[in-house]
XYZ file of C-alpha atoms in Angstrom:
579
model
C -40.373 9.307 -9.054
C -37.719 7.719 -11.587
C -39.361 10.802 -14.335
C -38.781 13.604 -11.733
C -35.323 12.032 -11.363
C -34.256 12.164 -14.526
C -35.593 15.707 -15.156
C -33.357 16.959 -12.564
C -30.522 14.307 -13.482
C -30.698 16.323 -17.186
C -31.554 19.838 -15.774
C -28.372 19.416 -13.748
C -26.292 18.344 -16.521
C -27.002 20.723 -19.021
C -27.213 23.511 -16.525
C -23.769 21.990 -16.339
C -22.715 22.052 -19.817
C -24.157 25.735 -20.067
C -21.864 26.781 -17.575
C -18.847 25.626 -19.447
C -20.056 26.352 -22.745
C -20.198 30.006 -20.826
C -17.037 29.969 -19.611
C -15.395 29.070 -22.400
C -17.173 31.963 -24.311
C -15.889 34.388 -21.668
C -12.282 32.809 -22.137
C -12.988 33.565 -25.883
C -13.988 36.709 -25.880
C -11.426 37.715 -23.106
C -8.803 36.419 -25.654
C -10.487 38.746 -28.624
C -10.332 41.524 -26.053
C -6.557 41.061 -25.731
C -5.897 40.516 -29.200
C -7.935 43.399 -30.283
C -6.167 45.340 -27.631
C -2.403 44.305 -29.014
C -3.803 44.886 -32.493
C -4.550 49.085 -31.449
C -1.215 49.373 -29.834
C 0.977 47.957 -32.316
C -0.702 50.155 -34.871
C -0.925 52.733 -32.202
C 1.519 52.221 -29.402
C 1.470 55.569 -28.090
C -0.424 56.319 -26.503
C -2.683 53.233 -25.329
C 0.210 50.778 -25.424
C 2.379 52.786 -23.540
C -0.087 53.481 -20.794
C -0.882 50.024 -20.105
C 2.568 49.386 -20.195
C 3.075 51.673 -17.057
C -0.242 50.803 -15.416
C 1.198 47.109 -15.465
C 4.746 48.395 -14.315
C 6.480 48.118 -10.697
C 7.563 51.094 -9.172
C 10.285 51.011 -6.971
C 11.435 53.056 -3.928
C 12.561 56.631 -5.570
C 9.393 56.275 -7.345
C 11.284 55.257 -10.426
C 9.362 52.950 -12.862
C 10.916 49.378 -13.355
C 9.861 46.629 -16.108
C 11.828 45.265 -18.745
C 8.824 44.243 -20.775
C 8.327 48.554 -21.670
C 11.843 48.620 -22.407
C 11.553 45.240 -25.055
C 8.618 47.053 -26.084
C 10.308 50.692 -27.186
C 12.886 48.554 -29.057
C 11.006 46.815 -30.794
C 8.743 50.123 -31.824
C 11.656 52.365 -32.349
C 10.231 54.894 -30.153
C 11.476 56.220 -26.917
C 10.121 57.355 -23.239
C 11.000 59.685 -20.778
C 10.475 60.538 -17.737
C 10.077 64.553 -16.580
C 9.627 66.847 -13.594
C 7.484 69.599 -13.621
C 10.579 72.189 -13.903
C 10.910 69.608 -17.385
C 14.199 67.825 -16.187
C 14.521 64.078 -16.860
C 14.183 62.002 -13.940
C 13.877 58.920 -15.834
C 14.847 57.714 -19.682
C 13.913 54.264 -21.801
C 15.301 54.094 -24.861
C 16.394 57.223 -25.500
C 18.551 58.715 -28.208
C 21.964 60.420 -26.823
C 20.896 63.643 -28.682
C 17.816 64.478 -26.406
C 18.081 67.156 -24.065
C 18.307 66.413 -20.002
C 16.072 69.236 -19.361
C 12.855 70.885 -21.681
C 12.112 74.232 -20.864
C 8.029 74.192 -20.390
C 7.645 76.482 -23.072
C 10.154 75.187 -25.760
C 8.705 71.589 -24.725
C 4.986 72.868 -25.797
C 6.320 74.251 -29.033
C 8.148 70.951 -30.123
C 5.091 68.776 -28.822
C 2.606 71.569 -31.304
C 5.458 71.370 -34.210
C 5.764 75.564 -33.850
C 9.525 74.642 -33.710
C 11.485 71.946 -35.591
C 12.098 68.902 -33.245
C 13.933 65.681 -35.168
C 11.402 63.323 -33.736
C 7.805 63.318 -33.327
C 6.545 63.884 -29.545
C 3.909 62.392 -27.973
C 3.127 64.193 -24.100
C 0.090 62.965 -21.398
C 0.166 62.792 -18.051
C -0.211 59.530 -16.047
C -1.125 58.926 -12.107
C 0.407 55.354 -10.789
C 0.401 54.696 -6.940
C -0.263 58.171 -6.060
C 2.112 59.622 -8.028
C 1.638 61.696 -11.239
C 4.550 61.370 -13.808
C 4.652 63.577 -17.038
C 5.546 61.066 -19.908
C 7.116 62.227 -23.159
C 7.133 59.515 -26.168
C 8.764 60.250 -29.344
C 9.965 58.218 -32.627
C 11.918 58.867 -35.866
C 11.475 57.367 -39.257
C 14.067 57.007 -41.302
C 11.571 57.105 -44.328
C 10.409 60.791 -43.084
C 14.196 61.861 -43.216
C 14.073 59.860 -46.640
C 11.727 61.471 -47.903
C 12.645 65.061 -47.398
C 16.003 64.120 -49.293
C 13.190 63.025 -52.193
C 11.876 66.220 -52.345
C 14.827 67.845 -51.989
C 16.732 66.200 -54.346
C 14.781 65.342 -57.370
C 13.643 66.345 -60.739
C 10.686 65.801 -62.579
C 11.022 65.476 -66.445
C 8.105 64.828 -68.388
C 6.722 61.854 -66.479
C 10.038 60.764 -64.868
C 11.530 61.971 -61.998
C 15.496 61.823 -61.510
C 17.419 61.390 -57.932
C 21.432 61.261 -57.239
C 22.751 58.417 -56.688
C 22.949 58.420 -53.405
C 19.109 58.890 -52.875
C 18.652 56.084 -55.610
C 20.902 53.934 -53.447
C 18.352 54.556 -50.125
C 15.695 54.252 -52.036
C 16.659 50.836 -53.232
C 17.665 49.930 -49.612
C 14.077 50.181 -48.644
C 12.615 49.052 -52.077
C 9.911 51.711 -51.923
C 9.014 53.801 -54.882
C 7.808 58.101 -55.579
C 5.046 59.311 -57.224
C 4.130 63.002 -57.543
C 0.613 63.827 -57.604
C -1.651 67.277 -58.040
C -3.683 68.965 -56.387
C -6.621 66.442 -57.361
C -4.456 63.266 -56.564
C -3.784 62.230 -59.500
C 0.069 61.011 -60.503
C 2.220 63.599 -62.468
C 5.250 61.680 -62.501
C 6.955 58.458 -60.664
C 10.084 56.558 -60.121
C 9.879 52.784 -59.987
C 6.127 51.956 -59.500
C 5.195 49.082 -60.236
C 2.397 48.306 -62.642
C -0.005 47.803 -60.524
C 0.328 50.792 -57.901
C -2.915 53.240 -58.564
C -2.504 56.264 -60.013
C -5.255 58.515 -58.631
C -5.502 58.663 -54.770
C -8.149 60.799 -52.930
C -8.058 62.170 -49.613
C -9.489 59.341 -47.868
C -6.663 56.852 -49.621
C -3.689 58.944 -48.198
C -5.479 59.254 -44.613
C -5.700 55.602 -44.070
C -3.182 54.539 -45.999
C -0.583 56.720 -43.746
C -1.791 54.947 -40.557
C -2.884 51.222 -42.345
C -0.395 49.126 -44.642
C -2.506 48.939 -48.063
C -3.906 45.249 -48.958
C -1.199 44.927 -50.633
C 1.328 44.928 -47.678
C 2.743 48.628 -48.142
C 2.887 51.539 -45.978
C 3.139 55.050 -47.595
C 4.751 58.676 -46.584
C 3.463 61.804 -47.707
C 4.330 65.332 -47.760
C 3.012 68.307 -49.102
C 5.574 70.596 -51.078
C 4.511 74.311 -51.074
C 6.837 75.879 -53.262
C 5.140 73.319 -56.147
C 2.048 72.829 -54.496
C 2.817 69.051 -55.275
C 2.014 65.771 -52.946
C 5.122 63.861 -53.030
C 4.686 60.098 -52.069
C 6.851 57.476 -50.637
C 5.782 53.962 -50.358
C 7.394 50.420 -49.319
C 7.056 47.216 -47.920
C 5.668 47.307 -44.285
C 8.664 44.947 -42.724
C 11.026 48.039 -43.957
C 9.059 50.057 -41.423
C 10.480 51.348 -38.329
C 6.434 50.915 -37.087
C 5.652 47.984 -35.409
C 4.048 45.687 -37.643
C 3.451 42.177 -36.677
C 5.275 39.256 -38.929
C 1.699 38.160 -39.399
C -0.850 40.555 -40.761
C -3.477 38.164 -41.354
C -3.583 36.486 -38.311
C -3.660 40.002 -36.333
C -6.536 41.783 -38.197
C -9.760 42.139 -36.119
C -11.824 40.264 -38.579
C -9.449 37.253 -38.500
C -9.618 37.528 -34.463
C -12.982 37.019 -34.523
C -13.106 34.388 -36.846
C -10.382 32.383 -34.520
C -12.532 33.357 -31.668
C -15.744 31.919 -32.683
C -14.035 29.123 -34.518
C -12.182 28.072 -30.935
C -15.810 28.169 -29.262
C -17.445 26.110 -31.841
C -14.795 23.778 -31.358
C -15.172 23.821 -27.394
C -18.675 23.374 -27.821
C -17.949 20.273 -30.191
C -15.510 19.195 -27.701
C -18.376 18.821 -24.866
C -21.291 18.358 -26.845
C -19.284 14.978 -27.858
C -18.232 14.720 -24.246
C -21.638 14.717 -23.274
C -22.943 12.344 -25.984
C -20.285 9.595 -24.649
C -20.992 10.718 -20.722
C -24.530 9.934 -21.503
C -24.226 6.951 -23.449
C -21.661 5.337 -20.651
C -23.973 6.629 -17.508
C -27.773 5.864 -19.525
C -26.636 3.985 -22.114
C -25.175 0.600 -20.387
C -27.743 0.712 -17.717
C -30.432 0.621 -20.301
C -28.499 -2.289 -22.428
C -28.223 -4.247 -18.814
C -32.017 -3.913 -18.325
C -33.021 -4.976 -21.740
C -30.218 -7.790 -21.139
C -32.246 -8.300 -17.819
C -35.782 -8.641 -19.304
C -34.372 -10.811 -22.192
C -33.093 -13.140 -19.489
C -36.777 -13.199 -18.042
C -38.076 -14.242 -21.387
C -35.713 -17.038 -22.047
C -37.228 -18.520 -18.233
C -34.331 -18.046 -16.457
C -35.267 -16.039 -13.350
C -32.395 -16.094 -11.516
C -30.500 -12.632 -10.178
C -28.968 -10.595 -12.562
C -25.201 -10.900 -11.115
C -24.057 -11.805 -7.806
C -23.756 -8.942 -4.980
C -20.325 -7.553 -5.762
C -20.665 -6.978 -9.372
C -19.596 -3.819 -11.071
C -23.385 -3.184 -11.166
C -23.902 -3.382 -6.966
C -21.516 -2.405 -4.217
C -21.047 -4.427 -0.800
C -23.998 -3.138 0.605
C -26.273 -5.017 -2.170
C -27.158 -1.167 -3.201
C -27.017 0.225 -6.963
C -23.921 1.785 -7.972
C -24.028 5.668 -9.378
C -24.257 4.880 -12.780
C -27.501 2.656 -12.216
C -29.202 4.203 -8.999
C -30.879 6.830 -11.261
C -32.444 3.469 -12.692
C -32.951 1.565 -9.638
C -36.706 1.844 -9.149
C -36.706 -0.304 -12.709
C -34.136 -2.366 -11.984
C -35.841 -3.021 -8.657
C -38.896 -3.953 -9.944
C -37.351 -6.395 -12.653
C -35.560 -7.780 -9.630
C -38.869 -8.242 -7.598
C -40.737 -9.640 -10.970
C -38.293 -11.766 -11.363
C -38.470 -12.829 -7.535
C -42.002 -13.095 -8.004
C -41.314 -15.625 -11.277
C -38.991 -17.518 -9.770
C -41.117 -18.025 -6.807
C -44.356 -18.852 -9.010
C -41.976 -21.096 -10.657
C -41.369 -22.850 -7.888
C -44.732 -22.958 -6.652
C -45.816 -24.264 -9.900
C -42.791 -27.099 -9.661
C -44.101 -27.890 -6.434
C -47.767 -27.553 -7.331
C -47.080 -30.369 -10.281
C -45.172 -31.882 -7.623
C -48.072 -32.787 -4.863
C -50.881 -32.609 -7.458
C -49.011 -36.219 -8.949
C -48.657 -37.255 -5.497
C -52.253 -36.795 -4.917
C -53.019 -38.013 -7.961
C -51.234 -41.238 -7.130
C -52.901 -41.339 -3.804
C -56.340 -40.527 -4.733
C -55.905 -43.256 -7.802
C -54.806 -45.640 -4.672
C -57.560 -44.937 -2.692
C -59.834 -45.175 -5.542
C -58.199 -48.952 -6.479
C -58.834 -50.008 -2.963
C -62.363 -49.790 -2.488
C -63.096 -50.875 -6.475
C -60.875 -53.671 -5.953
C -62.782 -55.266 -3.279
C -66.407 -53.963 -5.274
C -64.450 -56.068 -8.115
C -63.649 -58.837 -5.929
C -67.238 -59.251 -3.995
C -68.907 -59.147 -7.577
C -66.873 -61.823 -8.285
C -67.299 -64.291 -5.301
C -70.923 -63.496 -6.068
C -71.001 -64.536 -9.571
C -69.232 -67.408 -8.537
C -71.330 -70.669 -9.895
C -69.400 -73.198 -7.727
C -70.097 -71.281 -4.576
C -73.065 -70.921 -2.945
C -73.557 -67.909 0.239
C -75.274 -67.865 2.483
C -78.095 -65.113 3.030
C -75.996 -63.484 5.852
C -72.935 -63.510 3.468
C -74.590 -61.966 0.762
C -75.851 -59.335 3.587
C -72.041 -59.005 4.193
C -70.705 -58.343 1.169
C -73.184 -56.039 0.052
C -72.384 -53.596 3.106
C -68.469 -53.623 2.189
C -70.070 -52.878 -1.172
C -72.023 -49.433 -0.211
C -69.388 -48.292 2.320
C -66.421 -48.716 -0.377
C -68.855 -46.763 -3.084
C -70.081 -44.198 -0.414
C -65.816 -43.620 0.060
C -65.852 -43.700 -3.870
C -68.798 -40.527 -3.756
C -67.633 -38.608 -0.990
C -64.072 -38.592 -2.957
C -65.530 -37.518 -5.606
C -67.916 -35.229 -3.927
C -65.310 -33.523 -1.727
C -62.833 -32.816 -4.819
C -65.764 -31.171 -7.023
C -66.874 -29.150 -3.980
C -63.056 -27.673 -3.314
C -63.440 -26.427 -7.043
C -67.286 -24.997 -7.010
C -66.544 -23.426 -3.582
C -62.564 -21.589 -5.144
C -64.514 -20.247 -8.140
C -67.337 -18.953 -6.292
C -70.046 -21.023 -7.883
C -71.921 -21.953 -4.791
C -74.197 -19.349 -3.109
C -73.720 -19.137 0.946
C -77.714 -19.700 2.257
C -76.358 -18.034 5.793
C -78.922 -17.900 8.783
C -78.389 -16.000 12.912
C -77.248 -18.875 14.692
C -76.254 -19.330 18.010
C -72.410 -20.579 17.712
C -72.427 -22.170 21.489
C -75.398 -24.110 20.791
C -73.895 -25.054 16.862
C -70.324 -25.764 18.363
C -71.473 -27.889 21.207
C -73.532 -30.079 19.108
C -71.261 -30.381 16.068
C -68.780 -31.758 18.902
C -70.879 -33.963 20.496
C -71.623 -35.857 16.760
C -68.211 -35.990 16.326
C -67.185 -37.419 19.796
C -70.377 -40.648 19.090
C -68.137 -41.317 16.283
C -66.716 -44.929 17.054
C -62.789 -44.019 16.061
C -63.196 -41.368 18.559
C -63.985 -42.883 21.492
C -60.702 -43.051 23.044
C -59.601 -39.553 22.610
C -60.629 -36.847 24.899
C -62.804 -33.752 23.592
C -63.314 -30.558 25.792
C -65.503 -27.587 24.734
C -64.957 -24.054 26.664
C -67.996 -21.869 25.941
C -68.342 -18.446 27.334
C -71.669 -17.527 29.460
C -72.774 -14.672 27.311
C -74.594 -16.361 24.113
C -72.887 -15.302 20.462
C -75.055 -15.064 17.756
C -73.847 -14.974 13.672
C -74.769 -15.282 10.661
C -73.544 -18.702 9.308
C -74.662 -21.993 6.982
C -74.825 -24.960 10.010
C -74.234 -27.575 7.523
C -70.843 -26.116 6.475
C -70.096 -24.912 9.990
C -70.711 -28.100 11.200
C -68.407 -29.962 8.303
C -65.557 -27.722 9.107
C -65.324 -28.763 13.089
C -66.067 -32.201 11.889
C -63.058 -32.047 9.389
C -60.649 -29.983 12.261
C -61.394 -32.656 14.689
C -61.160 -35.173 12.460
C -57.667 -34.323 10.936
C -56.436 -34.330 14.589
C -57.609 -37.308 15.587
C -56.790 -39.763 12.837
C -53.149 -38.062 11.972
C -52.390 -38.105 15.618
C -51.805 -41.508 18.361
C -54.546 -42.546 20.507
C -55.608 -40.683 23.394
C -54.948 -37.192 21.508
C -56.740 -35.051 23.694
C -58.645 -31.829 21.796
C -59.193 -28.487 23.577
C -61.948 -26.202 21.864
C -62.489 -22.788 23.111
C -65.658 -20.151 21.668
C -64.343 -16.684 22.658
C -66.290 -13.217 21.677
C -64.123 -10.846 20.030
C -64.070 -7.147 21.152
C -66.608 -4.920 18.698
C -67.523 -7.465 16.817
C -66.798 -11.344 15.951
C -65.397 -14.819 17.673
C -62.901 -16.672 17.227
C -62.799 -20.522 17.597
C -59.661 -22.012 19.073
C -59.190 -25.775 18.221
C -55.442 -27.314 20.429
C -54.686 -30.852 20.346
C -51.449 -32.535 22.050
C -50.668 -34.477 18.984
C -47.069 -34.755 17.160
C -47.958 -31.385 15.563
C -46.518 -30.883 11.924
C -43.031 -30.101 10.372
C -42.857 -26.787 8.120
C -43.583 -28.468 4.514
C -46.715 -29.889 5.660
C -47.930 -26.957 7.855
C -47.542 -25.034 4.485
C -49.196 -27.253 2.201
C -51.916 -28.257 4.739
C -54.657 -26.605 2.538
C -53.577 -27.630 -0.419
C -55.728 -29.533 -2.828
C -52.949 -31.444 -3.912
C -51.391 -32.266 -0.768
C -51.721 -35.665 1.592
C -49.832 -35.192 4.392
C -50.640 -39.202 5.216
C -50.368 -42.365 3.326
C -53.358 -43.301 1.886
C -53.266 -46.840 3.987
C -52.994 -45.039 7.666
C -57.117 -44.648 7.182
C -59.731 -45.185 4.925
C -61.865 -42.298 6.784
C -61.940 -39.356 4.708
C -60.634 -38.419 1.137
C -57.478 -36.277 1.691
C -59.464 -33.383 1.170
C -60.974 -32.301 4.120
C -58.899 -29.577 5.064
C -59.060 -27.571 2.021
C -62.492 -28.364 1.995
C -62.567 -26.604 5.550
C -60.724 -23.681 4.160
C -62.638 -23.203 1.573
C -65.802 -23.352 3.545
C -64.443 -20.870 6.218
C -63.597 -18.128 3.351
C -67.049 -18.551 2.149
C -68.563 -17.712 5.164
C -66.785 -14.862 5.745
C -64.061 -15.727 8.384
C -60.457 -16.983 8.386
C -58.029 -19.899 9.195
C -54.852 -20.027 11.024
C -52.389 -22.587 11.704
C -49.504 -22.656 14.502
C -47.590 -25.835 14.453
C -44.472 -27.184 15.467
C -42.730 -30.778 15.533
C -43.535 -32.336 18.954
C -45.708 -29.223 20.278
C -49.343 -30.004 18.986
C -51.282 -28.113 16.719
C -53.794 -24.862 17.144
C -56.093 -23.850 14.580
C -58.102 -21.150 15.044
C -61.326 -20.123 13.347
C -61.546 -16.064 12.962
C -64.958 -14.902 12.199
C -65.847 -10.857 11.831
């Protein structure tokens, strides 16, 4: 039960931990996703950043688009949006330039948007739905490096390996602390102006292609442009914050390789995070439970058997009952709590045990001294010189004699026989008797008995003989010893009511109810106890204190049972249970 327990107890809780540990990977990678996304769209804002821009945007009751975050965003790309009809006039305008037309004539528009016809920006055109309605979008930008470097061409003047600019153009140049190299038609440098020492001086096509649309490692972007009339590549490069592109103030952090480093960085961290978690969730929930028990059982070796705490502990609640933390234990913990029941009881018992078998001790060593003493003191009145008995005295003294030694024997006979009969070490000799005929006559010994002659015996027998297999001699020792104990521990004039009745299927039962002073609870519970004299040793010298574990023993090794009822005041019934 407890293993089953705790294999769904951990099941659960790393089923649990899974779960998170999956949802923060899904938080992760939704954060890569978004990153990744603004990563594109500053490189590339139109279109993708644009049109999520608009997706995201309100529209309001002319059908106008409204969000301040696509304005910010134009700004802060240099570009601009509008807004168009299909006859081409501008119904709506973000960012835009006062030297755009209101109106594009469809055909004129197409020509600018193809470059067929000089246009001083550079035009981006799709078409959108939002809400049902389909707006035609035009995006354009202008870099000032573009305008730049058309004046580059323009203006300058290769000599040798140099090449020479007015002042003015040196004075723009400077403001965006780029520098111009000229190359061939193979990409390699013919001349340049201000290049540092370590700019390259052979590009191929791939270089310039991602180069124009990708700062270099370096942290540059570059501007080319291809000069038919010298059938020279003129190139402008400078630092990427002098760029009217959108570039982020932090490269590093915004490349896809460093997003997915962060990413999977953040969820081995989470993981950490609960893992650790975990470890101290499971060393609070199993750990102190555990310590307690071993606590527990260390307690149980030092002797002390007491309960471990006191009902409203931190361990139990009001209702006795294991807290949370320790139910998934409680099977153990109930267990140790019934062992240590069990020890404290067995304790007690043993106490108690030590504690009758030294009062018997002290009685039977009484009843012992009695009888020896007056052996001793016969032997001595007979050894006696200055005395001289008669035959009849002698006579006399020698019958005290054999009754105190046949008390002596029968002591010492009934005390070996309790311990041969507990470990089994007599055999039963059991013969079919009739139990009427065996009770009747085992009462009517017991009633010529001369200490019984003033009490009152009764025998109920039923009509239908009940036959059994049982050993007479023992049989008849155990009603001798029932009647007996009633008689002598009770006044005179007890009067004894013995009933034989047949059993249904199979068996009798023997019913033995006197009217005596009956017994209080510590003596009804030690009755059969070898160690135990309910009596004082002076109230009779008939019997040896044994005689009623004696009779228990017997019963048991005949097959049946015993049974006491008792109470103070109410008499006593016994009843002998054979099946």
């Amino acid at each position: 039960m407890i293993r089953r327990r705790l294999a769904v107890r951990f099941a659960v809780q790393m089923a649990i931990a899974g779960a998170v540990l999956v949802i923060i990977a899904v938080l992760v990678v939704l954060w890569m996703f978004e990153r990744l996304e603004d990563i594109e769209i500053r490189r590339n804002f139109a279109p993708a950043g644009i049109s999520r821009l608009i997706s995201e945007a309100d529209i309001d009751a002319q059908g106008l688009i409204v969000d301040a975050a696509l304005l910010q965003r134009l700004q802060e790309d240099g570009g601009w949006l509008q807004s168009l009809d299909q006859q081409g006039r501008v119904l709506q305008s973000f960012n835009a330039p006062s030297d755009l037309p209101a109106r594009y004539v469809p055909g004129q528009l197409m020509d600018y948007w193809l470059g067929d016809e000089p246009f001083p920006y550079t035009l981006g055109l799709w078409i959108q739905e939002k809400e049902g309605i389909v707006y035609t979008l035009l995006y354009g930008t202008r870099s000032r490096t573009k305008d730049l470097l058309q004046r580059v061409i323009d203006d300058g003047q290769i000599q040798g390996h140099q090449i020479r600019f007015s002042g003015s153009t040196i004075t723009q140049l400077k403001q965006t602390a780029g520098w111009v190299q000229v190359l061939d038609r193979t990409g390699r440098e013919t001349a340049s102006w201000s290049k540092p020492g370590d700019a390259p001086s052979l590009y191929t096509l791939q270089d310039l292609a991602l180069q124009s649309v990708n700062q270099t490692p370096s942290g540059f972007l570059i501007d080319s442009q291809y000069d038919k009339r010298s059938g020279l590549t003129w190139v402008l490069q400078y630092p990427a914050a002098q760029s009217t592109v959108r570039v982020s103030r932090y490269p590093v952090l915004e490349s896809e390789v460093q997003v997915m480093i962060i990413g999977i960085a953040a969820f081995l961290l989470a993981a950490l995070v609960v893992f650790i978690l975990l470890s101290l969730w499971y060393a609070n929930r199993f750990g102190a439970p555990v310590l307690y028990i071993l606590g527990w059982i260390q307690k149980l070796g030092k002797g002390d058997y007491s309960r471990q705490e006191g009902v409203t502990s931190r361990r139990r609640n009001l209702r006795d009952r294991w807290k949370r933390g320790y139910r998934v234990f409680g099977e153990v913990m109930d267990s140790i709590d019934s062992l240590a029941a069990k020890l404290r009881a067995a304790k007690d018992a043993e106490e108690q045990t030590q504690r009758y078998r030294e009062e018997w001790i002290a009685g039977v060593t009484h009843d012992m001294k009695t009888p020896l003493a007056s052996i001793q003191g016969y032997a001595h009145m007979l050894e006696a010189d200055k005395y001289s008995w008669s035959e009849e005295e002698v006579r006399r003294f020698a019958s005290t004699i054999l009754e105190k030694t046949a008390y002596m024997n029968n002591l010492i006979n009934d005390l070996a026989l309790t311990y041969r009969l507990r470990n089994g070490a007599i055999p039963v000799p059991v013969e079919e008797t009739d139990i009427a005929a065996l009770l009747s006559g085992s009462v009517a010994r017991t009633q010529e008995h001369p200490a019984f002659e003033d009490s009152r015996i009764s025998c109920l027998l039923p009509s239908t003989p009940i036959t059994a297999a049982l050993y007479p001699p023992w049989f008849n020792r155990v009603v001798d010893n029932i009647v007996a104990n009633s008689l002598l521990h009770n006044a005179l004039g007890t009067r004894i009511e013995i009933e034989l009745t047949e059993l249904q299927g199979n068996g009798f039962r023997i019913e033995f109810k006197d009217n005596g002073q009956g017994m209080d609870d510590q003596t009804l519970a030690a009755l059969f106890d070898r160690y135990y004299r309910g009596t004082n040793t002076d109230s009779s010298t008939e019997g040896s204190g044994l005689g009623m574990a004696v009779t228990k023993e017997l019963v048991q090794a005949m097959g049946g049972q015993i049974e006491v009822e008792s109470q103070r005041g109410q008499g006593t019934v016994i009843r002998l249970i054979f099946f």
